[in-house]
Tab-separated table of C-alpha atoms and ligand atoms in Angstrom:
chain	number	residue	atom	x	y	z
A	83	UNK	CA	67.378	58.327	91.848
A	84	UNK	CA	66.084	61.176	94.033
A	85	UNK	CA	68.334	62.456	96.767
A	86	UNK	CA	67.038	63.989	100.022
A	87	UNK	CA	66.441	67.725	100.281
A	88	UNK	CA	68.483	69.141	103.118
A	89	UNK	CA	67.048	72.278	104.711
A	90	UNK	CA	67.267	74.405	107.838
A	91	UNK	CA	70.105	75.110	110.202
A	92	UNK	CA	73.327	73.271	109.402
A	93	UNK	CA	76.443	73.679	111.512
A	94	UNK	CA	79.802	73.909	109.773
A	95	UNK	CA	81.441	71.597	112.257
A	96	UNK	CA	84.576	72.572	114.165
A	97	UNK	CA	87.267	69.913	114.594
A	98	UNK	CA	88.730	69.349	118.051
A	99	UNK	CA	92.517	68.850	118.135
A	100	UNK	CA	94.777	68.067	121.075
A	101	UNK	CA	97.864	70.211	121.871
A	102	UNK	CA	99.923	68.160	119.412
A	103	UNK	CA	97.524	68.864	116.567
A	104	UNK	CA	96.017	65.375	116.520
A	105	UNK	CA	92.285	64.913	115.989
A	106	UNK	CA	90.579	64.403	119.354
A	107	UNK	CA	87.875	61.784	118.913
A	108	UNK	CA	86.357	62.575	122.292
A	109	UNK	CA	86.265	66.285	121.450
A	110	UNK	CA	84.732	65.741	118.016
A	111	UNK	CA	82.016	63.554	119.564
A	112	UNK	CA	81.233	66.209	122.167
A	113	UNK	CA	80.999	68.941	119.518
A	114	UNK	CA	78.596	66.774	117.514
A	115	UNK	CA	76.461	66.106	120.602
A	116	UNK	CA	76.378	69.782	121.565
A	117	UNK	CA	75.172	70.712	118.085
A	118	UNK	CA	72.446	68.084	118.065
A	119	UNK	CA	71.322	68.243	121.702
A	120	UNK	CA	71.804	71.916	122.620
A	121	UNK	CA	71.877	73.874	119.358
A	122	UNK	CA	69.274	71.493	117.906
A	123	UNK	CA	70.513	71.926	114.359
A	124	UNK	CA	69.108	70.066	111.368
A	125	UNK	CA	72.404	69.026	109.879
A	126	UNK	CA	76.184	69.026	110.044
A	127	UNK	CA	78.558	70.154	107.311
A	128	UNK	CA	81.709	68.134	107.914
A	129	UNK	CA	85.166	68.888	106.576
A	130	UNK	CA	84.693	72.499	105.567
A	131	UNK	CA	86.792	75.585	106.237
A	132	UNK	CA	85.527	75.603	109.816
A	133	UNK	CA	86.728	72.034	110.280
A	134	UNK	CA	90.256	73.170	109.299
A	135	UNK	CA	89.924	70.545	106.586
A	136	UNK	CA	92.533	72.006	104.258
A	137	UNK	CA	95.181	71.495	106.946
A	138	UNK	CA	94.533	67.742	107.194
A	139	UNK	CA	95.670	64.494	105.609
A	140	UNK	CA	93.363	61.989	103.942
A	141	UNK	CA	93.298	59.557	106.852
A	142	UNK	CA	92.399	62.313	109.266
A	143	UNK	CA	89.550	63.443	107.034
A	144	UNK	CA	88.312	59.830	106.913
A	145	UNK	CA	88.565	59.562	110.667
A	146	UNK	CA	86.462	62.693	111.170
A	147	UNK	CA	83.792	61.518	108.694
A	148	UNK	CA	83.651	58.189	110.514
A	149	UNK	CA	83.466	59.632	114.042
A	150	UNK	CA	80.782	62.178	113.112
A	151	UNK	CA	78.583	59.575	111.430
A	152	UNK	CA	79.040	57.176	114.331
A	153	UNK	CA	78.045	59.849	116.859
A	154	UNK	CA	75.233	61.500	114.890
A	155	UNK	CA	73.782	58.286	113.415
A	156	UNK	CA	70.641	59.349	111.538
A	157	UNK	CA	69.640	62.081	113.970
A	158	UNK	CA	70.550	64.921	111.589
A	159	UNK	CA	71.453	65.259	107.920
A	160	UNK	CA	75.154	64.964	107.141
A	161	UNK	CA	77.088	66.664	104.359
A	162	UNK	CA	80.704	65.670	103.647
A	163	UNK	CA	83.007	68.261	102.091
A	164	UNK	CA	85.390	66.256	99.907
A	165	UNK	CA	86.857	68.976	97.698
A	166	UNK	CA	90.625	68.936	97.340
A	167	UNK	CA	93.303	69.984	94.876
A	168	UNK	CA	94.168	66.289	94.796
A	169	UNK	CA	91.338	64.862	92.679
A	170	UNK	CA	92.259	61.308	93.677
A	171	UNK	CA	91.741	62.269	97.292
A	172	UNK	CA	88.361	63.800	96.421
A	173	UNK	CA	87.285	60.637	94.607
A	174	UNK	CA	88.459	58.493	97.482
A	175	UNK	CA	86.668	60.613	100.098
A	176	UNK	CA	83.518	60.829	97.963
A	177	UNK	CA	83.285	57.037	98.015
A	178	UNK	CA	84.259	56.834	101.665
A	179	UNK	CA	81.573	59.310	102.812
A	180	UNK	CA	78.930	57.849	100.512
A	181	UNK	CA	79.605	54.343	101.856
A	182	UNK	CA	79.246	55.715	105.403
A	183	UNK	CA	75.775	57.007	104.500
A	184	UNK	CA	76.362	60.758	104.196
A	185	UNK	CA	73.254	62.435	102.747
A	186	UNK	CA	75.200	64.684	100.419
A	187	UNK	CA	78.682	65.542	99.302
A	188	UNK	CA	80.015	69.025	98.847
A	189	UNK	CA	83.227	70.244	97.246
A	190	UNK	CA	84.973	73.583	97.356
A	191	UNK	CA	85.717	75.084	93.964
A	192	UNK	CA	89.285	74.106	93.054
A	193	UNK	CA	91.524	76.975	94.114
A	194	UNK	CA	95.135	78.260	94.005
A	195	UNK	CA	95.691	77.699	90.258
A	196	UNK	CA	93.546	79.781	87.951
A	197	UNK	CA	91.401	76.964	86.614
A	198	UNK	CA	89.137	77.640	83.648
A	199	UNK	CA	85.413	77.177	84.149
A	200	UNK	CA	85.569	74.108	81.888
A	201	UNK	CA	88.075	72.620	84.340
A	202	UNK	CA	85.920	73.519	87.344
A	203	UNK	CA	82.907	71.894	85.707
A	204	UNK	CA	84.879	68.778	84.864
A	205	UNK	CA	86.076	68.575	88.490
A	206	UNK	CA	82.490	68.528	89.816
A	207	UNK	CA	81.293	66.027	87.222
A	208	UNK	CA	84.286	63.762	87.787
A	209	UNK	CA	83.683	63.660	91.536
A	210	UNK	CA	79.922	63.270	91.609
A	211	UNK	CA	79.626	60.866	88.688
A	212	UNK	CA	81.928	58.472	90.533
A	213	UNK	CA	79.379	57.769	93.307
A	214	UNK	CA	75.664	57.445	93.987
A	215	UNK	CA	75.216	60.724	95.834
A	216	UNK	CA	74.409	64.402	95.309
A	217	UNK	CA	76.758	67.396	95.195
A	218	UNK	CA	76.485	70.802	96.861
A	219	UNK	CA	78.903	73.275	95.283
A	220	UNK	CA	80.902	75.132	97.941
A	221	UNK	CA	81.077	78.671	96.556
A	222	UNK	CA	83.391	80.857	98.648
A	223	UNK	CA	85.064	83.371	96.316
A	224	UNK	CA	86.667	85.483	99.066
A	225	UNK	CA	88.933	82.573	100.043
A	226	UNK	CA	89.267	80.746	96.714
A	227	UNK	CA	89.251	83.631	94.231
A	228	UNK	CA	86.809	81.577	92.128
A	229	UNK	CA	83.662	83.311	90.924
A	230	UNK	CA	80.746	81.572	89.220
A	231	UNK	CA	78.152	83.382	87.124
A	232	UNK	CA	74.478	82.467	86.800
A	233	UNK	CA	75.136	81.056	83.320
A	234	UNK	CA	77.951	78.939	84.714
A	235	UNK	CA	75.790	77.655	87.604
A	236	UNK	CA	73.309	76.695	84.950
A	237	UNK	CA	76.026	74.686	83.198
A	238	UNK	CA	76.962	72.929	86.452
A	239	UNK	CA	73.295	72.019	86.927
A	240	UNK	CA	73.236	70.270	83.545
A	241	UNK	CA	74.303	67.385	85.753
A	242	UNK	CA	71.175	66.633	87.852
A	243	UNK	CA	73.362	65.225	90.631
A	244	UNK	CA	74.598	68.769	91.313
A	245	UNK	CA	71.714	69.768	93.555
A	246	UNK	CA	72.748	72.841	95.508
A	247	UNK	CA	75.136	75.616	96.450
A	248	UNK	CA	76.596	76.752	99.732
A	249	UNK	CA	76.699	80.463	99.015
A	250	UNK	CA	79.440	82.096	101.098
A	251	UNK	CA	79.556	85.426	99.341
A	252	UNK	CA	78.333	88.951	99.912
A	253	UNK	CA	76.892	89.440	96.438
A	254	UNK	CA	73.175	89.361	97.206
A	255	UNK	CA	72.260	90.410	93.686
A	256	UNK	CA	73.762	87.095	92.582
A	257	UNK	CA	71.921	85.330	95.429
A	258	UNK	CA	68.590	86.797	94.281
A	259	UNK	CA	69.304	85.928	90.640
A	260	UNK	CA	70.248	82.396	91.692
A	261	UNK	CA	67.038	81.877	93.681
A	262	UNK	CA	64.904	83.115	90.802
A	263	UNK	CA	66.750	81.058	88.183
A	264	UNK	CA	66.958	77.765	90.114
A	265	UNK	CA	63.956	77.504	92.465
A	266	UNK	CA	64.342	73.723	92.745
A	267	UNK	CA	68.032	73.751	93.756
A	268	UNK	CA	69.103	73.826	97.414
A	269	UNK	CA	70.596	77.182	98.330
A	270	UNK	CA	72.366	77.820	101.636
A	271	UNK	CA	73.432	81.078	103.254
A	272	UNK	CA	77.127	80.797	104.059
A	273	UNK	CA	77.694	84.024	105.969
A	274	UNK	CA	76.023	83.882	109.374
A	275	UNK	CA	76.221	87.678	109.554
A	276	UNK	CA	73.731	87.917	106.681
A	277	UNK	CA	71.337	85.142	107.527
A	278	UNK	CA	68.331	87.443	107.819
A	279	UNK	CA	68.600	89.028	104.338
A	280	UNK	CA	69.508	85.642	102.851
A	281	UNK	CA	66.412	84.082	104.423
A	282	UNK	CA	64.249	86.909	103.085
A	283	UNK	CA	65.661	86.147	99.625
A	284	UNK	CA	64.498	82.554	100.008
A	285	UNK	CA	67.427	80.321	100.903
A	286	UNK	CA	66.560	76.756	101.939
A	287	UNK	CA	68.907	76.874	104.877
A	288	UNK	CA	72.132	78.188	106.302
A	289	UNK	CA	75.501	76.531	106.849
A	290	UNK	CA	77.644	78.315	109.405
A	291	UNK	CA	80.538	78.120	111.805
A	292	UNK	CA	79.066	80.311	114.526
A	293	UNK	CA	76.077	77.962	114.965
A	294	UNK	CA	78.463	75.712	116.952
A	295	UNK	CA	78.033	78.275	119.735
A	296	UNK	CA	75.179	80.574	118.690
A	297	UNK	CA	72.797	78.023	117.173
A	298	UNK	CA	69.797	78.987	119.262
A	299	UNK	CA	69.854	82.622	118.102
A	300	UNK	CA	70.476	81.533	114.519
A	301	UNK	CA	67.343	79.379	114.670
A	302	UNK	CA	65.332	82.347	115.957
A	303	UNK	CA	66.518	84.522	113.063
A	304	UNK	CA	65.545	81.882	110.520
A	305	UNK	CA	62.138	81.175	112.072
A	306	UNK	CA	61.228	84.844	112.596
A	307	UNK	CA	62.327	85.817	109.085
A	308	UNK	CA	60.334	82.979	107.534
A	309	UNK	CA	57.293	84.081	109.542
A	310	UNK	CA	57.685	87.614	108.148
A	311	UNK	CA	58.593	89.049	111.560
A	312	UNK	CA	61.456	91.060	110.146
A	313	UNK	CA	61.870	93.612	112.925
A	314	UNK	CA	62.096	90.909	115.568
A	315	UNK	CA	64.458	88.907	113.398
A	316	UNK	CA	66.671	91.966	112.940
A	317	UNK	CA	66.979	92.431	116.696
A	318	UNK	CA	68.337	88.896	117.028
A	319	UNK	CA	70.588	89.379	113.990
A	320	UNK	CA	71.960	92.565	115.597
A	321	UNK	CA	72.964	90.718	118.782
A	322	UNK	CA	74.301	87.855	116.685
A	323	UNK	CA	76.437	90.247	114.660
A	324	UNK	CA	77.768	91.934	117.809
A	325	UNK	CA	78.816	88.433	118.862
A	326	UNK	CA	80.315	87.575	115.454
A	327	UNK	CA	82.195	90.891	115.285
A	328	UNK	CA	83.735	90.202	118.689
A	329	UNK	CA	84.585	86.622	117.677
A	330	UNK	CA	86.227	87.668	114.406
A	331	UNK	CA	88.364	90.248	116.252
A	332	UNK	CA	89.500	87.638	118.765
A	333	UNK	CA	90.258	84.888	116.169
A	334	UNK	CA	87.351	82.963	114.614
A	335	UNK	CA	87.808	79.230	115.103
A	336	UNK	CA	89.853	79.420	118.303
A	337	UNK	CA	87.347	81.726	119.935
A	338	UNK	CA	84.441	79.474	118.975
A	339	UNK	CA	86.308	76.505	120.488
A	340	UNK	CA	87.119	78.336	123.714
A	341	UNK	CA	83.453	79.392	123.940
A	342	UNK	CA	82.479	75.737	123.575
A	343	UNK	CA	84.894	74.852	126.368
A	344	UNK	CA	83.100	77.412	128.526
A	345	UNK	CA	79.909	75.500	127.686
A	346	UNK	CA	81.518	72.273	128.902
A	347	UNK	CA	82.472	70.890	125.495
A	348	UNK	CA	86.062	69.664	125.052
A	349	UNK	CA	86.592	71.480	121.761
A	350	UNK	CA	90.372	71.491	122.077
A	351	UNK	CA	92.923	73.467	120.081
A	352	UNK	CA	93.420	74.515	116.475
A	353	UNK	CA	95.862	72.874	114.093
A	354	UNK	CA	99.056	74.592	112.925
A	355	UNK	CA	99.558	76.861	110.999
A	356	UNK	CA	96.622	78.186	113.079
A	357	UNK	CA	98.238	79.615	116.179
A	358	UNK	CA	98.125	78.317	119.733
A	359	UNK	CA	95.814	80.186	122.083
A	360	UNK	CA	97.492	83.098	123.840
A	361	UNK	CA	96.415	84.046	127.372
A	362	UNK	CA	94.886	87.245	125.943
A	363	UNK	CA	92.873	85.279	123.414
A	364	UNK	CA	91.559	82.881	126.065
A	365	UNK	CA	90.652	85.820	128.283
A	366	UNK	CA	88.939	87.563	125.353
A	367	UNK	CA	86.950	84.473	124.397
A	368	UNK	CA	85.798	83.895	127.968
A	369	UNK	CA	84.567	87.474	128.138
A	370	UNK	CA	82.709	87.042	124.860
A	371	UNK	CA	81.069	83.874	126.135
A	372	UNK	CA	80.028	85.538	129.395
A	373	UNK	CA	78.684	88.577	127.542
A	374	UNK	CA	76.470	86.686	125.091
A	375	UNK	CA	75.733	83.421	126.890
A	376	UNK	CA	76.207	84.228	130.594
A	377	UNK	CA	73.440	83.123	132.863
B	695	MN9	O1	81.003	78.054	106.513
B	695	MN9	C1	81.711	80.022	107.446
B	695	MN9	N1	82.787	80.430	106.617
B	695	MN9	C2	84.068	80.368	107.004
B	695	MN9	C3	80.778	79.184	106.676
B	695	MN9	O2	84.392	80.055	108.112
B	695	MN9	C4	85.083	80.717	105.983
B	695	MN9	C5	80.889	81.171	108.036
B	695	MN9	O3	80.026	80.581	108.956
B	695	MN9	C6	81.746	82.216	108.721
B	695	MN9	O4	82.709	81.623	109.544
B	695	MN9	C7	80.930	83.170	109.583
B	695	MN9	C8	81.806	84.249	110.211
B	695	MN9	O5	82.285	85.135	109.232
B	695	MN9	O6	79.910	83.726	108.848
């Protein structure tokens, strides 16, 4: 069976929590709406790093998948990140998200233990062969320590249900080699800072955290780069990277959430061990919002 191609601008969705660290359904719904109605993205990547997924229990992950699908309906493409060190949880979530109608699954490479590539490959095949869905490999070596070579990607693609890669890495030689070797696979830029060069190298789309706030500029970069207007695209990437640099200095996910609050979205708090917002951080985030999005 053929699975849908997912292209364009895809937000790595933030999760709204209340002060006690519980998932805020109202907040999650508002973040989804803001991404669809204001940022006008093409898809949502749910349960990734940006969603603080690795801090959550199974039922909470289910709840988020359910709320997002209920709010987004079929307005945008939905990707569910189901990777976990607990393979039974991954299998359970893979079925859960597939039954809800998610257009694709994704799974982070298994991390912490030094798994062999044979074990990594078996993990992907075990998950995706258990359901009628497609799999986007979540490749993020700077957080997982797991690298994958072109030959190993080729081995993962022996399973036709493995249809793409979210490429959150700075190795653009590997990105170029990947594009050339697998023109039919879906390839997504995972670092928003490098969307312009990634687009020039031919990615099908981008999956990013900062699109929650900066989606309109991200769309401009993608469109201008695809139209060959590189100088104009670079100007927007420069402003975007000034914004991202400021956000990273102030604390990534918290700052994005406080920016959303400035935009009228109840994006809430982060979940421990992520820290509570300090007054300085709130002040910093408000300044960032005013600087890049002030009227
Ligand atoms: O999903 C995101 N990765 C992480 C992609 O959050 C680990 C990126 O969008 C980055 O947050 C962003 C800022 O460095 O590029």
